XYZ file of C-alpha atoms in Angstrom:
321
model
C 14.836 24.437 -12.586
C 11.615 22.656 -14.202
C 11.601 19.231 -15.219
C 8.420 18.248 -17.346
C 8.168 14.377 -18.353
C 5.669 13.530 -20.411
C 4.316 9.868 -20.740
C 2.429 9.043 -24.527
C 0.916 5.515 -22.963
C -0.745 6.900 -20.440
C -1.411 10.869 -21.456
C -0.005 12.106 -18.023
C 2.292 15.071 -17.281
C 4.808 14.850 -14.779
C 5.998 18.554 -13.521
C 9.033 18.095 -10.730
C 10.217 22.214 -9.763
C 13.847 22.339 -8.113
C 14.980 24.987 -6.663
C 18.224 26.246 -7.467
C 20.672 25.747 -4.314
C 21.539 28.917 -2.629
C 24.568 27.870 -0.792
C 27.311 29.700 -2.466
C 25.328 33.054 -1.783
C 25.397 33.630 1.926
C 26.248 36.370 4.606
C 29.635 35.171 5.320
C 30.887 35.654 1.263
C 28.866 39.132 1.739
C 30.707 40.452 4.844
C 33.931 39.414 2.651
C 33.016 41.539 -0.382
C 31.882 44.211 2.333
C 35.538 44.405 3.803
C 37.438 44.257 0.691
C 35.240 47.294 -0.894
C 35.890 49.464 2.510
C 39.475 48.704 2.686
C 39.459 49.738 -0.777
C 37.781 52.500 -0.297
C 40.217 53.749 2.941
C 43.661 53.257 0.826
C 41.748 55.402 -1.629
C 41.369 58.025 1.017
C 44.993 57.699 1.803
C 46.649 57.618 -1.397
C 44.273 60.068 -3.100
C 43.854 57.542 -6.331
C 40.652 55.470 -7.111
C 42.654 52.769 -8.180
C 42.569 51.129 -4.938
C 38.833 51.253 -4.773
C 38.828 49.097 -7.952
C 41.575 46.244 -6.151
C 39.589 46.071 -3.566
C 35.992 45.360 -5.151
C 37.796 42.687 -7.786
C 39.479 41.187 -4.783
C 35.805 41.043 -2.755
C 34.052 39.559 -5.850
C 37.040 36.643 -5.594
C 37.167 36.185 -2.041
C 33.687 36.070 -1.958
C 33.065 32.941 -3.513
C 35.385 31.007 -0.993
C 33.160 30.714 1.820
C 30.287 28.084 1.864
C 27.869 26.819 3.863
C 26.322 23.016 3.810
C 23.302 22.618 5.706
C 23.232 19.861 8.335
C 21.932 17.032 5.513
C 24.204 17.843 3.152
C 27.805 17.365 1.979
C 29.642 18.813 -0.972
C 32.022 16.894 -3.360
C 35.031 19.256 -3.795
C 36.951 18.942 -7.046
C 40.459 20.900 -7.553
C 41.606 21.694 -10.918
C 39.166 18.815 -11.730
C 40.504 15.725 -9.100
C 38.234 14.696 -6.334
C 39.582 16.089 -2.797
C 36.945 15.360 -0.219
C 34.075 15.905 0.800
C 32.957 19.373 2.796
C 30.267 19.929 5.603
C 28.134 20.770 7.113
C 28.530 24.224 8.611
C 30.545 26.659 6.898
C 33.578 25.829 5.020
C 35.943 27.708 2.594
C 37.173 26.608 -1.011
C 39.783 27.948 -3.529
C 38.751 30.390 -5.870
C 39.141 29.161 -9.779
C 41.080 26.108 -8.090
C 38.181 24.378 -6.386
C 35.303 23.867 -7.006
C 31.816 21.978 -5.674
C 30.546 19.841 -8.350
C 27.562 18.170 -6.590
C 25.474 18.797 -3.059
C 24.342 15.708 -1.810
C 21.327 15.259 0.334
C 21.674 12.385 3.071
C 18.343 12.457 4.337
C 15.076 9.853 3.386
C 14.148 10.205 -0.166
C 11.107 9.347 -1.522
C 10.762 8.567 -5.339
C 7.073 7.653 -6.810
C 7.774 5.289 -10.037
C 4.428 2.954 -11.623
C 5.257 -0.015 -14.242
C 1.916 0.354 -16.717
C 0.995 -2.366 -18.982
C 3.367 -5.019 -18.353
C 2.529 -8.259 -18.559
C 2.539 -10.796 -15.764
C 4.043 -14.263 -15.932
C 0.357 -15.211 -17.050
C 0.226 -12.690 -19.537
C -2.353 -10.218 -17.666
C -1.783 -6.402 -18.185
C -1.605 -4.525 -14.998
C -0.502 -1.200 -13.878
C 1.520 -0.972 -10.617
C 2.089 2.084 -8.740
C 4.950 2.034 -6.437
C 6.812 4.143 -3.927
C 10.724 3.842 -2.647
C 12.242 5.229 0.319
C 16.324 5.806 0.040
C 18.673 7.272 1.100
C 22.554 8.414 -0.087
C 25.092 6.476 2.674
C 28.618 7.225 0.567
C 27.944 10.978 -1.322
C 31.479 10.435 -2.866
C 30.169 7.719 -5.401
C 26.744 8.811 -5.392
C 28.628 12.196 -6.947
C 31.868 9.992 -8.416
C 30.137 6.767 -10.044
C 26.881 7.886 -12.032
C 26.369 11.029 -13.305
C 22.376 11.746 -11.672
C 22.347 9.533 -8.745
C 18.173 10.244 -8.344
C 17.744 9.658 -11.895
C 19.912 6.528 -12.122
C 17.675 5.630 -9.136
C 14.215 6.271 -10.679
C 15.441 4.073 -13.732
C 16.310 1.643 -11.478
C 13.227 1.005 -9.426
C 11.160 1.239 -12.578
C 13.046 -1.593 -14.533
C 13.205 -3.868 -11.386
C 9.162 -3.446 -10.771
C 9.101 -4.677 -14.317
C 10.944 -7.538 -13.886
C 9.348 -8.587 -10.976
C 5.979 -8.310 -12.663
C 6.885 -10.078 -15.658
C 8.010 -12.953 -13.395
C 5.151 -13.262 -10.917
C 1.253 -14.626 -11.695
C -1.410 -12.246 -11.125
C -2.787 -14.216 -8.154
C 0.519 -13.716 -6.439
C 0.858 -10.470 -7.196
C -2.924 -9.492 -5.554
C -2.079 -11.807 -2.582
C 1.323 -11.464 -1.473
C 2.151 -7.885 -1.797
C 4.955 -8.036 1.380
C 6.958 -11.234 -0.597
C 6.845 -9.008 -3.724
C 8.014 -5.768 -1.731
C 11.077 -7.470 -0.296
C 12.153 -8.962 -3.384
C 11.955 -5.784 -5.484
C 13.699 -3.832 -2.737
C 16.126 -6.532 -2.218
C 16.994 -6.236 -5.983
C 16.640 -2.296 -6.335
C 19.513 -2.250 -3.323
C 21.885 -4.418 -5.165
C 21.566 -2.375 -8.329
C 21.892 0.792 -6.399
C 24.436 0.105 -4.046
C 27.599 0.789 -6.491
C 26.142 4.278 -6.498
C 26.432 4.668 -2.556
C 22.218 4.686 -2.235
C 20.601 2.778 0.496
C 17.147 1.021 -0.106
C 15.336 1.719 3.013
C 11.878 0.386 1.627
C 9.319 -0.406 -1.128
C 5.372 0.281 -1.274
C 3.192 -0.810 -3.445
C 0.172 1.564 -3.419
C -2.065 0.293 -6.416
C -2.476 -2.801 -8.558
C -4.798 -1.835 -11.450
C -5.999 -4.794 -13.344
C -8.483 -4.445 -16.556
C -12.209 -4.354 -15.490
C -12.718 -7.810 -18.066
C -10.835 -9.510 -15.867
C -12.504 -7.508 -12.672
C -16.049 -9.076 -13.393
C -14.377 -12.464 -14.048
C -12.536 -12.429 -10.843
C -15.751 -11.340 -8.998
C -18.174 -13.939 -10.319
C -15.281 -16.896 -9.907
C -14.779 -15.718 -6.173
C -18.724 -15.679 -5.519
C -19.047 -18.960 -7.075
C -16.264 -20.150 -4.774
C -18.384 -18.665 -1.837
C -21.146 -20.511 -2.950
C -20.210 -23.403 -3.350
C -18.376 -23.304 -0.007
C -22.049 -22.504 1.333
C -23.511 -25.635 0.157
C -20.323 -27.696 1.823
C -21.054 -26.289 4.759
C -25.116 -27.041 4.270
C -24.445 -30.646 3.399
C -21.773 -30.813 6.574
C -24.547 -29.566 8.893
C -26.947 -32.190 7.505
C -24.691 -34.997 8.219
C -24.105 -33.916 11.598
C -27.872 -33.384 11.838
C -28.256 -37.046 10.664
C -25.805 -38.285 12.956
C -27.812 -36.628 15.799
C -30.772 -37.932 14.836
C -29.539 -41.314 14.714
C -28.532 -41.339 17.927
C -31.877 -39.696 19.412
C -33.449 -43.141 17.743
C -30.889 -45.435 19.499
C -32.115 -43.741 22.621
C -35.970 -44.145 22.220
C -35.701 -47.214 20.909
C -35.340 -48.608 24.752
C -37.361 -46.094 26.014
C -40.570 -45.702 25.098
C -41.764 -43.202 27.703
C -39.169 -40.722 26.163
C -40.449 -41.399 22.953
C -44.182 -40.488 23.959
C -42.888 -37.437 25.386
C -41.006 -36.113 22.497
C -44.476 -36.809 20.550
C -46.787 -34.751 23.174
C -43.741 -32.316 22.966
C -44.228 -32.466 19.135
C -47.782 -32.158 18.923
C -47.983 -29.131 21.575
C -45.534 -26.787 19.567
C -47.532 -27.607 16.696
C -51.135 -27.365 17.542
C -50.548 -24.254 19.830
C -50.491 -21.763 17.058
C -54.028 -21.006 15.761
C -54.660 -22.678 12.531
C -51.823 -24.422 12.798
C -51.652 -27.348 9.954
C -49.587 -30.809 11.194
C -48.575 -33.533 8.422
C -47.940 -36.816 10.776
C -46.693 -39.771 8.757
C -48.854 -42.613 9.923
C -45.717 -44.896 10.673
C -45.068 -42.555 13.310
C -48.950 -42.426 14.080
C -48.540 -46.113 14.906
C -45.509 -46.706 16.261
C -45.444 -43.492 18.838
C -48.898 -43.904 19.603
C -50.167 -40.801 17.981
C -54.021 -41.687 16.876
C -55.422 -41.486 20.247
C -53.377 -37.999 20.744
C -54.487 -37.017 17.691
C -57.945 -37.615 17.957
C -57.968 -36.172 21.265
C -56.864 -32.794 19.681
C -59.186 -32.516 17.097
C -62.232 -33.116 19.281
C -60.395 -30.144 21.429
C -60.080 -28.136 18.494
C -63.792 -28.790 17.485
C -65.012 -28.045 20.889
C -63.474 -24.328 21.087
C -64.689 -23.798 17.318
C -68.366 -25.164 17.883
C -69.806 -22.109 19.716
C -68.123 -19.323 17.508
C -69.807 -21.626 14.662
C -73.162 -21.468 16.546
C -72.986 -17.676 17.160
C -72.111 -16.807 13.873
C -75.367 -19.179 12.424
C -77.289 -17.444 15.367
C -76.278 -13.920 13.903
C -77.480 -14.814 10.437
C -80.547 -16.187 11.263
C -81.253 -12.770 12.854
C -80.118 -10.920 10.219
C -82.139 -13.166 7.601
């Protein structure tokens, strides 16, 4: 059987094939029909009239339909003369011909059911699309078969309608962020709907939250903003720790000065030992760490190592002139 749903919002086609259930053809109903037709035939031979061979095939087409077979996940709901009896299987089982009859197989194993909620509005009036997935299960097949007439549709319906309720009852921020919270209250409510029916709500996934792309860019430039700005907290942090450092490098060559003329050798080393290198001195520091006679000392250094490439280079054009 072919079940084609077809969904105008959003243009898709939903194909679902079934199979049709083979259990009331099996070997056991054909060895049946089998017998009947031979020991028709034999009274035939013995009686020299055909009209046993006719008894005995309408007797093997009847007594053929008794025997069933459930597989190990499933149980049949057996109705006589149109009044619930029990329930039958697995294995191999036998029923009443035009008196009983199975009106529903039930599958007890895992189910899984896809269902989405598109377009529905959040509690902050954003459209999103959700795509979900539910795992259940059938714990009672008498009222899954007894109390709704299409337990897995029932269920579908079900899931959908609670997905929409939960949207339209949660922000969007939530609903990004906190995907387990959201998961445990739609399953918790999808199990209380569903439980009349004798369905078990193992779990809820939610595999997709789709969110218009407007809204996309906005989200992205207020999170990089956010990250900005965090960046420059963490600048300005740093500079007050910086500041609080320095301070207390001051406290500590403030009573001694030899420290302090080291840390100014140390100062003017890293910067003069890189060739060209430029240094900016304030002269408060000049005067108070003792700097000028450094200084000086420095630049004559510096002016001694330049003079003879100076003197080279003049001897080289005078040559060349």
């Amino acid at each position: 059987m072919a079940i084609i749903r077809t969904n105008d919002a959003s243009k898709k086609v939903e194909v679902r094939i079934e199979a049709p259930n083979m259990n009331g053809l099996n070997f056991i109903g054909a060895l049946v029909l089998a017998s009947c037709v031979a020991g028709g035939f034999l009274a035939s031979s013995f009686v020299h009239s055909s009209w046993p061979v006719v008894v005995g095939v309408i007797l093997g087409l009847v007594a053929a339909g008794a025997p069933r077979i459930a597989q190990q996940w499933e149980r049949a709901v057996v109705l006589r003369l149109g009044r619930y009896v029990g329930l039958r299987g697995p294995g191999l089982f036998f029923v009443v011909p035009f008196v009983e009859r199975i009106s529903t197989w039930v599958d007890q194993r895992t189910i899984t059911t896809s269902f989405a909620a598109e377009q529905t509005l959040t509690s902050d009036t954003v459209p999103v699309n959700v795509d979900a997935v539910l795992f259940w299960m059938v714990y009672d097949p008498e009222k899954a078969a007894l109390e709704v007439q299409d337990y897995k549709e029932a269920v579908s319906w079900a899931a959908q309608t609670a997905l929409r309720d939960i949207i339209g009852r949660t922000p969007l921020t939530v609903l990004l962020k906190g995907r387990e919270q959201i998961e445990a209250d739609l399953q918790k409510l999808i199990d209380e709907r569903s439980n009349p029916w004798g369905v078990t709500v193992h779990s809820v996934e939610m595999r997709d939250v789709v969110i218009p792309e407007s809204l996309q860019d906005a989200m992205s430039r207020e999170a990089q903003a956010a990250r900005e700005k965090e960046a420059r907290i963490i600048l300005g942090q740093a500079e007050v720790e910086i500041a609080h450092l320095f301070h207390q490098a001051a406290r500590e060559y403030e009573g001694n000065p030899t420290a302090l003329h080291l840390r100014a050798m140390n100062i003017l080393y890293e910067g003069l030992k890189e060739k060209g290198a430029l240094m900016l001195v304030p002269s408060t520091a000049v005067e108070s760490m003792g700097l000028g006679g450094m200084l000086g000392a420095a630049a004559m250094r510096q002016q001694t190592l330049s003079t003879p490439e100076n003197g080279a280079s003049s001897s080289a054009n005078g040559a060349v002139v």
